[in-house]
């Protein structure tokens, strides 16, 4: 089954404790992206990657890191999480290149709480 | 002005009616647009994409793009209770910008 998987689905942590949220897709997509979703603000893009070793900032990259060492994986790293990073996080991938980007397939989401 | 702006709603329509969802965008947003549907507690899923001026129809859904007015809309004909969800308008390419979403309620 074609899918985007994220782990963990739920995470409660404390301020300053480094964490990684994994994202993997099995559709051989070149493009992957991370979003956070907050009430009233919608989805905001954190980072995206157009291919292996090619990443770029979205609208809200501060406090986050990413890496793309393999095509299928795109982990999101919070080196020193803070309470304002409490949010619902989505990973997405796309293989469509018409006009720059096609349909994005979203993972199930990771709900992160930073105390 | 937000780069992609939507009325947050909620928009309430009776079953069988046409639901009209609207979105405006700024100059910074490139010319590819998408409508995603998100059920409560679920991830977004694509409903429609539109790249050119005019209308694009797919089943009960019609997307409309007016580049001169920087306006994108989604019409849902014969609305069903199962259409009740939040609809997200998105624009851009590699850098994607989403609106905050419009909540739609379809009353049986």
XYZ file of C-alpha atoms in Angstrom, chain A residues 9 31 33 35 37 40-45 48 50 57-59 88 90 97-109, chain B residues 2-3 28 30-32 34 36 38 41-46 49-52 86 88 92-101:
62
model
C 2.156 9.332 16.460
C 9.640 15.741 -2.923
C 7.916 18.260 3.259
C 4.238 21.020 8.181
C -0.782 22.634 12.111
C -6.536 29.123 13.501
C -3.228 29.113 11.644
C -3.682 26.194 9.312
C -0.781 24.243 7.913
C 2.559 26.011 7.878
C 5.523 24.611 6.034
C 10.930 20.770 2.283
C 13.242 18.340 -3.563
C 13.342 26.355 4.464
C 9.626 26.821 4.503
C 7.853 29.595 6.360
C 0.381 18.631 15.219
C 2.477 16.341 9.217
C 6.477 17.659 -11.251
C 3.890 19.319 -13.491
C 4.099 23.042 -12.831
C 6.516 22.380 -10.015
C 4.482 20.203 -7.697
C 1.549 17.883 -7.823
C -0.589 16.204 -5.225
C 0.945 15.898 -1.813
C 0.268 12.732 0.172
C 0.188 13.314 3.882
C 1.219 11.064 6.720
C -1.123 10.431 9.673
C 0.374 13.191 11.817
C -2.183 36.733 4.519
C -0.712 35.045 1.489
C 3.911 35.868 -3.561
C 2.695 31.013 -7.476
C 0.091 29.903 -9.877
C -0.616 26.313 -8.877
C -4.956 22.903 -4.619
C -7.526 19.614 0.298
C -9.409 17.355 6.149
C -8.452 14.147 13.495
C -7.274 13.058 10.059
C -4.640 14.187 7.591
C -5.421 16.354 4.551
C -6.274 14.668 1.257
C -6.327 16.273 -2.166
C -5.807 20.880 -8.334
C -6.049 23.759 -10.795
C -3.331 25.546 -12.720
C -5.070 27.526 -15.457
C -12.411 21.478 6.834
C -7.861 23.845 2.882
C 2.579 27.412 -4.585
C 5.047 24.894 -5.813
C 7.911 23.468 -3.823
C 7.163 26.075 -1.192
C 3.501 25.497 -0.428
C 1.325 27.971 1.418
C -1.948 26.871 2.962
C -4.910 28.912 4.036
C -6.263 28.378 7.545
C -9.191 26.380 6.187
